PDB file of C-alpha atoms in Angstrom:
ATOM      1  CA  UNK U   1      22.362  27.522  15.932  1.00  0.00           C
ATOM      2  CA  UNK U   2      24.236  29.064  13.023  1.00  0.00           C
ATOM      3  CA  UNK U   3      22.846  26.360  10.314  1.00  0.00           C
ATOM      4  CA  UNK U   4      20.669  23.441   9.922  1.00  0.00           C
ATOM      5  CA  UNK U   5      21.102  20.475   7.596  1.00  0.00           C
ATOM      6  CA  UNK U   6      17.914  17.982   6.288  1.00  0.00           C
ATOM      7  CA  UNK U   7      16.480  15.868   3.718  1.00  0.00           C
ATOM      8  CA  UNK U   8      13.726  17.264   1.449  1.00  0.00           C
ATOM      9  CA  UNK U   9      11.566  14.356  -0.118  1.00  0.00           C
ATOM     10  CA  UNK U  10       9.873  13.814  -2.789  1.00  0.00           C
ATOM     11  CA  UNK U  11       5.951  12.234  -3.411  1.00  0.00           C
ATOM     12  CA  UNK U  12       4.437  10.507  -6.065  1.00  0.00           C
ATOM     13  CA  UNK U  13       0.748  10.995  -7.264  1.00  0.00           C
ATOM     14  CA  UNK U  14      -1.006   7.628  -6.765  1.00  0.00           C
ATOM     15  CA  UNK U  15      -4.009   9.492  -9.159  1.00  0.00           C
ATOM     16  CA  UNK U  16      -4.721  12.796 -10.291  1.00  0.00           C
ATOM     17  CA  UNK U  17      -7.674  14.302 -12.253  1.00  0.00           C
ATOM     18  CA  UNK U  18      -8.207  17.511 -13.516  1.00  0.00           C
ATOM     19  CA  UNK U  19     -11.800  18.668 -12.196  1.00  0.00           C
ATOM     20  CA  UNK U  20     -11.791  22.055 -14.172  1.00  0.00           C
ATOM     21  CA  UNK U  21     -10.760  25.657 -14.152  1.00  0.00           C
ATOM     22  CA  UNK U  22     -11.237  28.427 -11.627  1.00  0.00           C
ATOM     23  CA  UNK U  23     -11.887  32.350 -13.077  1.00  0.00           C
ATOM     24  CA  UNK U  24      -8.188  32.783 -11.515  1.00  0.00           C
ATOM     25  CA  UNK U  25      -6.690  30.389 -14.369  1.00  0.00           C
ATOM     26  CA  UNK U  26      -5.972  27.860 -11.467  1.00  0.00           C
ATOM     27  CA  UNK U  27      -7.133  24.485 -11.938  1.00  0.00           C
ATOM     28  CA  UNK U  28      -9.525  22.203  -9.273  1.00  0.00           C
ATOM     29  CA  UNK U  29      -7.638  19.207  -8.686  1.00  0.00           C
ATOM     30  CA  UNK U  30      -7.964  15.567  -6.688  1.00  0.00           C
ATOM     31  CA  UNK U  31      -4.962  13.511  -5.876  1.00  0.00           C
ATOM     32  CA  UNK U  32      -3.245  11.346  -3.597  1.00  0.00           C
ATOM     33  CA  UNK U  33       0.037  12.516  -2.479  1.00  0.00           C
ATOM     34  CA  UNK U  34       2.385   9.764  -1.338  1.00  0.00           C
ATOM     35  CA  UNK U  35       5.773  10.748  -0.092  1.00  0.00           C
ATOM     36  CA  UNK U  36       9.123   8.604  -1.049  1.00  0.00           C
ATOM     37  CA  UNK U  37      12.303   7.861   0.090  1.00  0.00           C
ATOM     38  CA  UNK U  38      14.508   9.820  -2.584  1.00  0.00           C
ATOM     39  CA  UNK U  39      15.534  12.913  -1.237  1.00  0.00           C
ATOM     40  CA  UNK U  40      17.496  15.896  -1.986  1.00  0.00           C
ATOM     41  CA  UNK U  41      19.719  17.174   0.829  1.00  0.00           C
ATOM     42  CA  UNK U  42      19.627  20.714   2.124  1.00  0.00           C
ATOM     43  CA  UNK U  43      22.388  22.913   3.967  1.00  0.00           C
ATOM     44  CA  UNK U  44      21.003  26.537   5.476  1.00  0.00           C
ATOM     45  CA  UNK U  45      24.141  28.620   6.872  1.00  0.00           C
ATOM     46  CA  UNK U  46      23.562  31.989   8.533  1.00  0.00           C
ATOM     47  CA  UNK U  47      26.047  34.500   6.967  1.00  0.00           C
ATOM     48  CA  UNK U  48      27.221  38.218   7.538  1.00  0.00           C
ATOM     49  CA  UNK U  49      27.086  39.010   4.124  1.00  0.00           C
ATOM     50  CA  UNK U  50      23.923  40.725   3.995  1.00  0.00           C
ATOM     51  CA  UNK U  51      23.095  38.443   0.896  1.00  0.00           C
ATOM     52  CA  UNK U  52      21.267  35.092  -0.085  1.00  0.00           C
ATOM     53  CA  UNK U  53      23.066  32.811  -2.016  1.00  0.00           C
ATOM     54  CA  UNK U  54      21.405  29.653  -3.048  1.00  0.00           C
ATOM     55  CA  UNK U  55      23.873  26.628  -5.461  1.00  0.00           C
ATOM     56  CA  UNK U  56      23.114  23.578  -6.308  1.00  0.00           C
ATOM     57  CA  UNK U  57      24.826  20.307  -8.087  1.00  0.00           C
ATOM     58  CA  UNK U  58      22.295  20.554 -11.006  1.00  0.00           C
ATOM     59  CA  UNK U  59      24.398  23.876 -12.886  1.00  0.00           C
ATOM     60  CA  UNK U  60      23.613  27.259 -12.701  1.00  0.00           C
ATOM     61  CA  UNK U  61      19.983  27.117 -14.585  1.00  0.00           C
ATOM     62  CA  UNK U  62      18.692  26.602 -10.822  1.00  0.00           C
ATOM     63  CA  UNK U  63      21.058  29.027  -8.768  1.00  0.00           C
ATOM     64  CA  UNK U  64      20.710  32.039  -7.150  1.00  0.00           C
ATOM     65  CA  UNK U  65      17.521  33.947  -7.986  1.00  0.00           C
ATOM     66  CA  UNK U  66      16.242  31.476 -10.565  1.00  0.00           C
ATOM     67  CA  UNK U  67      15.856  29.264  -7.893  1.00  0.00           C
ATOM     68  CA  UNK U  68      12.656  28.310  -6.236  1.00  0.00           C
ATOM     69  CA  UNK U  69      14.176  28.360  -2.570  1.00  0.00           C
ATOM     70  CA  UNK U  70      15.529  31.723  -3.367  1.00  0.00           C
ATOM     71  CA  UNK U  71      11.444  33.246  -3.999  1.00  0.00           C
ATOM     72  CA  UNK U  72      11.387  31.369  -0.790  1.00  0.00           C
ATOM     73  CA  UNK U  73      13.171  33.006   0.959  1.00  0.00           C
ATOM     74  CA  UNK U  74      12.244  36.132   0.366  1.00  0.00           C
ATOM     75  CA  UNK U  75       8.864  35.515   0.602  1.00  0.00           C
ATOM     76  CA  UNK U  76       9.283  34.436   4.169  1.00  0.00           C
ATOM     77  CA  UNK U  77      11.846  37.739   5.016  1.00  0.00           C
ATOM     78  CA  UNK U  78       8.912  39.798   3.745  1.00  0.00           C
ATOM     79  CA  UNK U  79       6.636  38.090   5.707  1.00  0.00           C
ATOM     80  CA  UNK U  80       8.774  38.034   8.897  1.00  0.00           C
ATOM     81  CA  UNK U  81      10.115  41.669   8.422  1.00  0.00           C
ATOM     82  CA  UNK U  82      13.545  40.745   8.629  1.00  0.00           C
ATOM     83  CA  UNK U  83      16.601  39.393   6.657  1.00  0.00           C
ATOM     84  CA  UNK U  84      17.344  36.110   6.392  1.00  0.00           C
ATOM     85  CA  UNK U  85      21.071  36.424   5.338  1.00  0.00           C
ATOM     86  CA  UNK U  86      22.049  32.521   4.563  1.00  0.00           C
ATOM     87  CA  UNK U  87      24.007  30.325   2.697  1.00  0.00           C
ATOM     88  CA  UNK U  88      21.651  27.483   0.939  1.00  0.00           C
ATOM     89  CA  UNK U  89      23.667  24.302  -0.321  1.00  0.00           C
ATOM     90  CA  UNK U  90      21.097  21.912  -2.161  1.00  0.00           C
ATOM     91  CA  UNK U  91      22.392  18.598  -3.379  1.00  0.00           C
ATOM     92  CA  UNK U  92      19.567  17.428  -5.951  1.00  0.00           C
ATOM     93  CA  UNK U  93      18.899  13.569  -6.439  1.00  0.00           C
ATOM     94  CA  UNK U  94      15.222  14.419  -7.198  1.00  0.00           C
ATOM     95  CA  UNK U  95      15.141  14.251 -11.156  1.00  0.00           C
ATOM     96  CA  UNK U  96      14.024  18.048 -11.835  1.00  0.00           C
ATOM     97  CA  UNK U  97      10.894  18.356 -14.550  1.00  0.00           C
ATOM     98  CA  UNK U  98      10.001  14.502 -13.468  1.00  0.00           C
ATOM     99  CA  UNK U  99       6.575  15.132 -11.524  1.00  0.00           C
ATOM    100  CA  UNK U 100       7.949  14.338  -8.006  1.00  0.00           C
ATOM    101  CA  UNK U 101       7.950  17.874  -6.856  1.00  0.00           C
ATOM    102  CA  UNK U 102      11.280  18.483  -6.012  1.00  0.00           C
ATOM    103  CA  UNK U 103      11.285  21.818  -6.290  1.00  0.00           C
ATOM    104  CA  UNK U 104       8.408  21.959  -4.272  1.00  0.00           C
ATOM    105  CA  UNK U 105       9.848  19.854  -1.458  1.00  0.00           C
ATOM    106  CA  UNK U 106      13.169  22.863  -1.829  1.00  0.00           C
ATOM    107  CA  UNK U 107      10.838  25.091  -1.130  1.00  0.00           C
ATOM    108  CA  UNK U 108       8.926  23.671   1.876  1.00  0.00           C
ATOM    109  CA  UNK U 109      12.316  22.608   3.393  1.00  0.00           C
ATOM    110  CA  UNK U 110      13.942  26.491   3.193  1.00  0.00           C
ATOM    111  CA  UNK U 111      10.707  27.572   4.708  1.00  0.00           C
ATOM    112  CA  UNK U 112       9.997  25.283   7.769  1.00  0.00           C
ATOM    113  CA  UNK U 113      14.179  25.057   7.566  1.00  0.00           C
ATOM    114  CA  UNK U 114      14.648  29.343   7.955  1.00  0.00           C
ATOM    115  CA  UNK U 115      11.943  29.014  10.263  1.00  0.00           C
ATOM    116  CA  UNK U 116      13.918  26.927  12.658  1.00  0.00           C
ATOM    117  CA  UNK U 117      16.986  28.140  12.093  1.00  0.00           C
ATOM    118  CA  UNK U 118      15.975  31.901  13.058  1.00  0.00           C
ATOM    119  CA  UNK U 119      13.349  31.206  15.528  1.00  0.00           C
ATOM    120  CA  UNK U 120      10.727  33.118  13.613  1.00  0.00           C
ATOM    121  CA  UNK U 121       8.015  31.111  15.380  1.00  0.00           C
ATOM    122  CA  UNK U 122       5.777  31.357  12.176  1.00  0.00           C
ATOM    123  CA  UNK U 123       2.939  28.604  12.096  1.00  0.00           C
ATOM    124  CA  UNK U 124       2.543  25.644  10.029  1.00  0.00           C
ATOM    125  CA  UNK U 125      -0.636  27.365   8.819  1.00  0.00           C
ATOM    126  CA  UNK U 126       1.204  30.731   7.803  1.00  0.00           C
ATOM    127  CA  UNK U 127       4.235  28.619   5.692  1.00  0.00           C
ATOM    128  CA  UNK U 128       1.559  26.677   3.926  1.00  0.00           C
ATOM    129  CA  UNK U 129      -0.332  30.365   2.946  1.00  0.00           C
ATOM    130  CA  UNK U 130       3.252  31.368   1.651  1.00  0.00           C
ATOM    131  CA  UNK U 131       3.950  28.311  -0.017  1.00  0.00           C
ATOM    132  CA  UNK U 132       0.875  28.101  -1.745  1.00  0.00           C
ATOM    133  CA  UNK U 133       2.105  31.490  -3.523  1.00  0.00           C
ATOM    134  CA  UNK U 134       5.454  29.455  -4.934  1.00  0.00           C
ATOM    135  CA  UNK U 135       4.038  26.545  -5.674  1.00  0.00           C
ATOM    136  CA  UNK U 136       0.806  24.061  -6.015  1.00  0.00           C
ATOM    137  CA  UNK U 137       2.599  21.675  -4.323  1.00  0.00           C
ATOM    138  CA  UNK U 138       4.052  23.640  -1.795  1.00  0.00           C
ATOM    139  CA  UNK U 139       1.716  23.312   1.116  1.00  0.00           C
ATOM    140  CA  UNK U 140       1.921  20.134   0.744  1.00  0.00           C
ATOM    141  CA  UNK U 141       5.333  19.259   1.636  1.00  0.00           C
ATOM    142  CA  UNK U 142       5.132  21.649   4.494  1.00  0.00           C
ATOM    143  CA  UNK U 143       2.232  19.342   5.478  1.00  0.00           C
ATOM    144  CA  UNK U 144       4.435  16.751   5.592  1.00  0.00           C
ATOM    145  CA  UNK U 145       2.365  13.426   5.596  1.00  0.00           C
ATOM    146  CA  UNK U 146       0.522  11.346   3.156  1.00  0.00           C
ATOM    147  CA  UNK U 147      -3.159  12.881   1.906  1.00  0.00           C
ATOM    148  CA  UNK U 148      -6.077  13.502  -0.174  1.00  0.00           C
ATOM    149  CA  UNK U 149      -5.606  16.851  -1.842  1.00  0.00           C
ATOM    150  CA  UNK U 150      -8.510  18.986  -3.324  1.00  0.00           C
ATOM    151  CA  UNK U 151      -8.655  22.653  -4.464  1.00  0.00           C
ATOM    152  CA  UNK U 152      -5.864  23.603  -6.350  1.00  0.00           C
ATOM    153  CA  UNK U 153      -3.735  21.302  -4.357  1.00  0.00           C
ATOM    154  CA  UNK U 154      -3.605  23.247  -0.712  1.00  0.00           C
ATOM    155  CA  UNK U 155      -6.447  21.425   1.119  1.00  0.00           C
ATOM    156  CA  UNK U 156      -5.796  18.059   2.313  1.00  0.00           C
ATOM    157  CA  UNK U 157      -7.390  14.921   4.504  1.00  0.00           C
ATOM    158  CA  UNK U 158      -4.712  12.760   6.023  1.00  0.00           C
ATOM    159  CA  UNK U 159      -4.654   9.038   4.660  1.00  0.00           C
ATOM    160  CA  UNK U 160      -3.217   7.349   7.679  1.00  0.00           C
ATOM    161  CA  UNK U 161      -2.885   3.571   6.098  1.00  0.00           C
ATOM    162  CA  UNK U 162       0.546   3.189   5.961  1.00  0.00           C
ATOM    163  CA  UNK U 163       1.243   2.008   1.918  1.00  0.00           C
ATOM    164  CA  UNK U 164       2.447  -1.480   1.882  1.00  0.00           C
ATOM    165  CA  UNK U 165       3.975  -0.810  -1.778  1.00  0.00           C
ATOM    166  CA  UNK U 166       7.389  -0.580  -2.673  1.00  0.00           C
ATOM    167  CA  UNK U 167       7.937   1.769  -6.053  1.00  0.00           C
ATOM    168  CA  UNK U 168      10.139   1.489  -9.271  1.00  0.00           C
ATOM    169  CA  UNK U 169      10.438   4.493 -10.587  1.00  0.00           C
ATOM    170  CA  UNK U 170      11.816   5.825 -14.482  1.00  0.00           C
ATOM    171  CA  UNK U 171      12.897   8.461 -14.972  1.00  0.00           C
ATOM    172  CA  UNK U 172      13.091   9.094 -19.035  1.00  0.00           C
ATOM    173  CA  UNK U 173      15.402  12.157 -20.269  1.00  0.00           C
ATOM    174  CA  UNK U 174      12.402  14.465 -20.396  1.00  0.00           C
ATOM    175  CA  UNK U 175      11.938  17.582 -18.909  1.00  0.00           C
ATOM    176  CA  UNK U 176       7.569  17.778 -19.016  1.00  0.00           C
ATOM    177  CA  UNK U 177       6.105  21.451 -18.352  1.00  0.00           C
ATOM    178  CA  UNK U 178       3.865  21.556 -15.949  1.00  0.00           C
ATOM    179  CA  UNK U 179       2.393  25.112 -17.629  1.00  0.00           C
ATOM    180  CA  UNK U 180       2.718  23.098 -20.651  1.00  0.00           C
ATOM    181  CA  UNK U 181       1.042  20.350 -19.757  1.00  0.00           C
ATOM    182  CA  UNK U 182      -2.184  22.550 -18.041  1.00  0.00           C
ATOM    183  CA  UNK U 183      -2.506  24.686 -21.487  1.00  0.00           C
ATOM    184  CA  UNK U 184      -2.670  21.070 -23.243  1.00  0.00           C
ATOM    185  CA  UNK U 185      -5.201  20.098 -21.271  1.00  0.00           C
ATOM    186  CA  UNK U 186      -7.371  22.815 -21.605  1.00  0.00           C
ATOM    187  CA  UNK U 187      -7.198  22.884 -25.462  1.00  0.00           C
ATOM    188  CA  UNK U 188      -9.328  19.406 -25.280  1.00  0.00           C
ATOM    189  CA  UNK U 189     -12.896  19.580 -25.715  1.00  0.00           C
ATOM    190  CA  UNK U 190     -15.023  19.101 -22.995  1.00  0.00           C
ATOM    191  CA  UNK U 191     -16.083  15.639 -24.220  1.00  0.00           C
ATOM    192  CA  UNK U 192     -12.455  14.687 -24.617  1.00  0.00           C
ATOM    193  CA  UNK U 193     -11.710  15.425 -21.066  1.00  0.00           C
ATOM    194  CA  UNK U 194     -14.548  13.634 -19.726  1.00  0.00           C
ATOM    195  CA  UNK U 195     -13.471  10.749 -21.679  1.00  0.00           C
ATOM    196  CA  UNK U 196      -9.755  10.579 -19.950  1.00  0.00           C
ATOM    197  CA  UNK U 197     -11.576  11.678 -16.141  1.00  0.00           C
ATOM    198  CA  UNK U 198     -13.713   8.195 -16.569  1.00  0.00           C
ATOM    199  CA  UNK U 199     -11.016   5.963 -17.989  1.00  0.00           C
ATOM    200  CA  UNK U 200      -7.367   7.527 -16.360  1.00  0.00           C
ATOM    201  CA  UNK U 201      -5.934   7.571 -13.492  1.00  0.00           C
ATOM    202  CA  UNK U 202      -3.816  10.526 -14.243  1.00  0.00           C
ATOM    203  CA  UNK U 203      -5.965  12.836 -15.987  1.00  0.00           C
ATOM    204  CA  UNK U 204      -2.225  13.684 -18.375  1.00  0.00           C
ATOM    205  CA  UNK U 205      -1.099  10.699 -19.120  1.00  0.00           C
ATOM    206  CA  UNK U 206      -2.928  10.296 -22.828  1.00  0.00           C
ATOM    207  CA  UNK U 207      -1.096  14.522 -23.121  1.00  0.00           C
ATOM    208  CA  UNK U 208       2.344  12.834 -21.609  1.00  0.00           C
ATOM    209  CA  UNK U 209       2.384   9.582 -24.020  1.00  0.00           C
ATOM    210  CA  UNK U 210       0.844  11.849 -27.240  1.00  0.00           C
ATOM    211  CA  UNK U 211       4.119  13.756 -26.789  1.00  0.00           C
ATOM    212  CA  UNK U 212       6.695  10.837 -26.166  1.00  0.00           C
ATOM    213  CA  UNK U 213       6.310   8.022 -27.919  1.00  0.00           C
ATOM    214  CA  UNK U 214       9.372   6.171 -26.262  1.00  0.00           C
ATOM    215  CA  UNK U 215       7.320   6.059 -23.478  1.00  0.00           C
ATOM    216  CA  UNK U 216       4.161   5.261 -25.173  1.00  0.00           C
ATOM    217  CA  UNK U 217       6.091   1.992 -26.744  1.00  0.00           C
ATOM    218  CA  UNK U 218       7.252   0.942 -23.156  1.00  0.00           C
ATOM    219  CA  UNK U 219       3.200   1.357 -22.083  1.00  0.00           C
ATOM    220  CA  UNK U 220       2.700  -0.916 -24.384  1.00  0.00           C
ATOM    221  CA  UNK U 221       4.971  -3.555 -23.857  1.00  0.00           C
ATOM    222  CA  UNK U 222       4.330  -3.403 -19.944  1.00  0.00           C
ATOM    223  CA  UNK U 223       0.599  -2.688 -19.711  1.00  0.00           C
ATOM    224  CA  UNK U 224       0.295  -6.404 -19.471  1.00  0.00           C
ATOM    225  CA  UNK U 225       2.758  -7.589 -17.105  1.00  0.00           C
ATOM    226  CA  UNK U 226       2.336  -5.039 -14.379  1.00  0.00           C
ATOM    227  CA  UNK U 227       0.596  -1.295 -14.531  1.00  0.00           C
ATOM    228  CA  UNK U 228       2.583   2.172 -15.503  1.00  0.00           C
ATOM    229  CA  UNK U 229       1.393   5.095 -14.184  1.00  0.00           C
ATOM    230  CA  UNK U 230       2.675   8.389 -14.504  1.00  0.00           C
ATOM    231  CA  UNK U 231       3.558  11.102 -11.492  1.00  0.00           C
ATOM    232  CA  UNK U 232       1.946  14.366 -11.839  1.00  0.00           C
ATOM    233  CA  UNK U 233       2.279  15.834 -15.555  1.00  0.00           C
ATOM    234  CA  UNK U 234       5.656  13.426 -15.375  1.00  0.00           C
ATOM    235  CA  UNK U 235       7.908  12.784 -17.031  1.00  0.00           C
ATOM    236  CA  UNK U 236       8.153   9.914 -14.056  1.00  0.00           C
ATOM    237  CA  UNK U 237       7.122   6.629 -14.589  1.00  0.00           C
ATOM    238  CA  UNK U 238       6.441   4.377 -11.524  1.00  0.00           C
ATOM    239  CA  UNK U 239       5.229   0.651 -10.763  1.00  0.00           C
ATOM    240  CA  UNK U 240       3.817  -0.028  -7.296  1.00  0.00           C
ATOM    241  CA  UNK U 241       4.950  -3.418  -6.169  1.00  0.00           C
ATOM    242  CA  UNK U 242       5.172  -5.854  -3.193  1.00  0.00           C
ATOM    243  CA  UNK U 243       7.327  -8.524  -4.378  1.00  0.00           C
ATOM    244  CA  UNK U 244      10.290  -7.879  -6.906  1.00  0.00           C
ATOM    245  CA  UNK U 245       8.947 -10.571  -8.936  1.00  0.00           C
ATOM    246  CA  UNK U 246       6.351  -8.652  -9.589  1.00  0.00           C
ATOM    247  CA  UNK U 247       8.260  -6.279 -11.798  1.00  0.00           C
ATOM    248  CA  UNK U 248      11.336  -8.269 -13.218  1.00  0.00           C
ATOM    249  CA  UNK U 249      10.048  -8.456 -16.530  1.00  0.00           C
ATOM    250  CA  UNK U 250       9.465  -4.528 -16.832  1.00  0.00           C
ATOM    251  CA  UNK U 251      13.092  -4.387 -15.022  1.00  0.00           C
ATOM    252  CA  UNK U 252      14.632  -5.573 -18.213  1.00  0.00           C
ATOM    253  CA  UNK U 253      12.380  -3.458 -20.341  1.00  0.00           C
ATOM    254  CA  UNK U 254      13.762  -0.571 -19.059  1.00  0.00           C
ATOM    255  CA  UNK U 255      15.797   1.489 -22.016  1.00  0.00           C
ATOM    256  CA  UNK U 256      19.343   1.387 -21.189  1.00  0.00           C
ATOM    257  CA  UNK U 257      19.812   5.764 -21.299  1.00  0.00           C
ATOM    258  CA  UNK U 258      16.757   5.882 -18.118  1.00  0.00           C
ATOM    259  CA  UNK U 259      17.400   6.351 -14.512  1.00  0.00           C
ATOM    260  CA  UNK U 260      15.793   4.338 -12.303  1.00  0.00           C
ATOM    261  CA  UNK U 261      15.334   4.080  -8.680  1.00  0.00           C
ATOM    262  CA  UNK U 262      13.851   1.691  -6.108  1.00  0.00           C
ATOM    263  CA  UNK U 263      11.967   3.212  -3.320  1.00  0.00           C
ATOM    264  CA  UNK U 264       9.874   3.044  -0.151  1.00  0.00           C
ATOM    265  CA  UNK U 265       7.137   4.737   1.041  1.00  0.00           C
ATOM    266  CA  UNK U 266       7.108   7.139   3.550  1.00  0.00           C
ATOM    267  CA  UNK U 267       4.347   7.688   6.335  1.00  0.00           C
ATOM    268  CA  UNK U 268       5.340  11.110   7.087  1.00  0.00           C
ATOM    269  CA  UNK U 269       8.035  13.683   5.868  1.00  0.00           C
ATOM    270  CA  UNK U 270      11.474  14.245   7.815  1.00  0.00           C
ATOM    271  CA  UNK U 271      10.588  17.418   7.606  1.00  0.00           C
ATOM    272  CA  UNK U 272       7.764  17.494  10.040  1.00  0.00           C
ATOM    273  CA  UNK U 273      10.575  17.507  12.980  1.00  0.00           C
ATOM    274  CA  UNK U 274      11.590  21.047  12.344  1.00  0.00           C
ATOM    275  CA  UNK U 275       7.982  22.401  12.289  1.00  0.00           C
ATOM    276  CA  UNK U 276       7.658  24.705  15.766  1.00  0.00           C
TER     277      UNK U 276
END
């Protein structure tokens, strides 16, 4: 086998709350990961250049070594004590900066992907250790199926309900921080963040809609006819829904410049098939 091909998916959070901060600078967290059908696709070629080269559709911000896939690679040549000289092709449709954890899911996928592709034989258990090192959300991709997650993200319980939902999701011209979003949230007093743990879902959305009031105006408008929430520290919107009639009125609230996208839920990731 001289390359492998596969879609790397992204999740929603259904919740998230921030439960406090560890003498690391980490962060104890609870959420429910749900994974999605919007995916970004992945090429891995084996090549005799001695090198790793890693593009993307998304510009050169994200190539080469500024790319997560690249750390990820190296982390799992220095683990394996030998080069992994590849080509990596990514073709993004995850919005980047949107809370879905496409980077992440980059970085899982060149892991369990490399794995396969040089029969390295490492262990689900090892990738998610090296993961965890890139990424929060990391281990969780390399998971691979829809869970609790506690700690700082990396220990999970398996919710095996398949979701019945169906998910709008917006996806505003915003580019949120995750850092950003962690050092806004521990400016707030402690009363402050008890305040959002009892009455939010997301424990960032009052951060997220303080900063952009576009989206805070569309909250507004929509709070009524069906219930916002926001993906990790966004800048992702999403609606869960059964019926489209649920969620025609927000439809044609949408502003005209936002992406949007219609998706299903997934009960486990595509990526679980190349696990050894």
């Amino acid at each position: 086998m001289n390359e492998i091909n596969f879609l790397c998916p992204a999740k929603l959070n259904l919740d998230l709350k921030v439960l406090g901060k560890r003498a690391d600078g980490m962060h104890e967290i609870q959420t429910q990961f749900q994974l999605i059908d919007l995916y970004d696709e992945m090429q891995i070629k084996k090549n005799d250049t001695k090198s790793i080269q890693v593009k993307t559709n998304a510009g050169n911000s994200i190539e080469g070594e500024k790319n997560i896939v690249f750390k990820a690679i190296t982390a799992l040549s220095n683990h394996a004590q030998r080069d992994l000289c590849c080509d990596v092709d990514i073709d993004k449709k995850i919005p980047m900066g949107g809370g879905l954890g496409g980077g992440s899911s980059n970085a899982a996928g060149a892991l369990i992907g490399l794995n396969k592709l040089f029969d390295l034989q490492v262990s689900s258990s090892e990738l998610m250790s090296i993961g965890q090192d890139l990424g929060a959300d990391v281990p969780f991709f390399i998971y691979g199926k829809n869970a609790q997650a506690f700690g700082i993200g990396e220990k999970f319980t398996e919710n095996k309900i398949a979701s019945q939902e169906k998910y709008l999701l917006l996806h505003p011209n915003i580019h949120s921080s995750t850092k950003d979003m962690f050092l806004q949230w521990d400016e707030l007093s402690d009363v402050s963040q008890r305040s959002i743990l009892d009455k939010e879902k997301n424990s960032f959305l009052p951060l997220f809609l303080k900063n952009n009031h576009e989206v805070q105006f569309l909250f507004k408008e929509s709070v009524n006819s069906s219930y916002p929430r926001l993906s990790g520290t966004g800048s992702t919107i999403f609606y869960a829904y059964k019926k489209l009639k649920e969620i025609e009125k927000t439809f044609k609230k949408i502003p005209t410049k936002w992406r949007h996208s219609f998706c299903e839920p997934l009960q486990c990731s595509p990526l679980l098939k190349y696990l050894t």
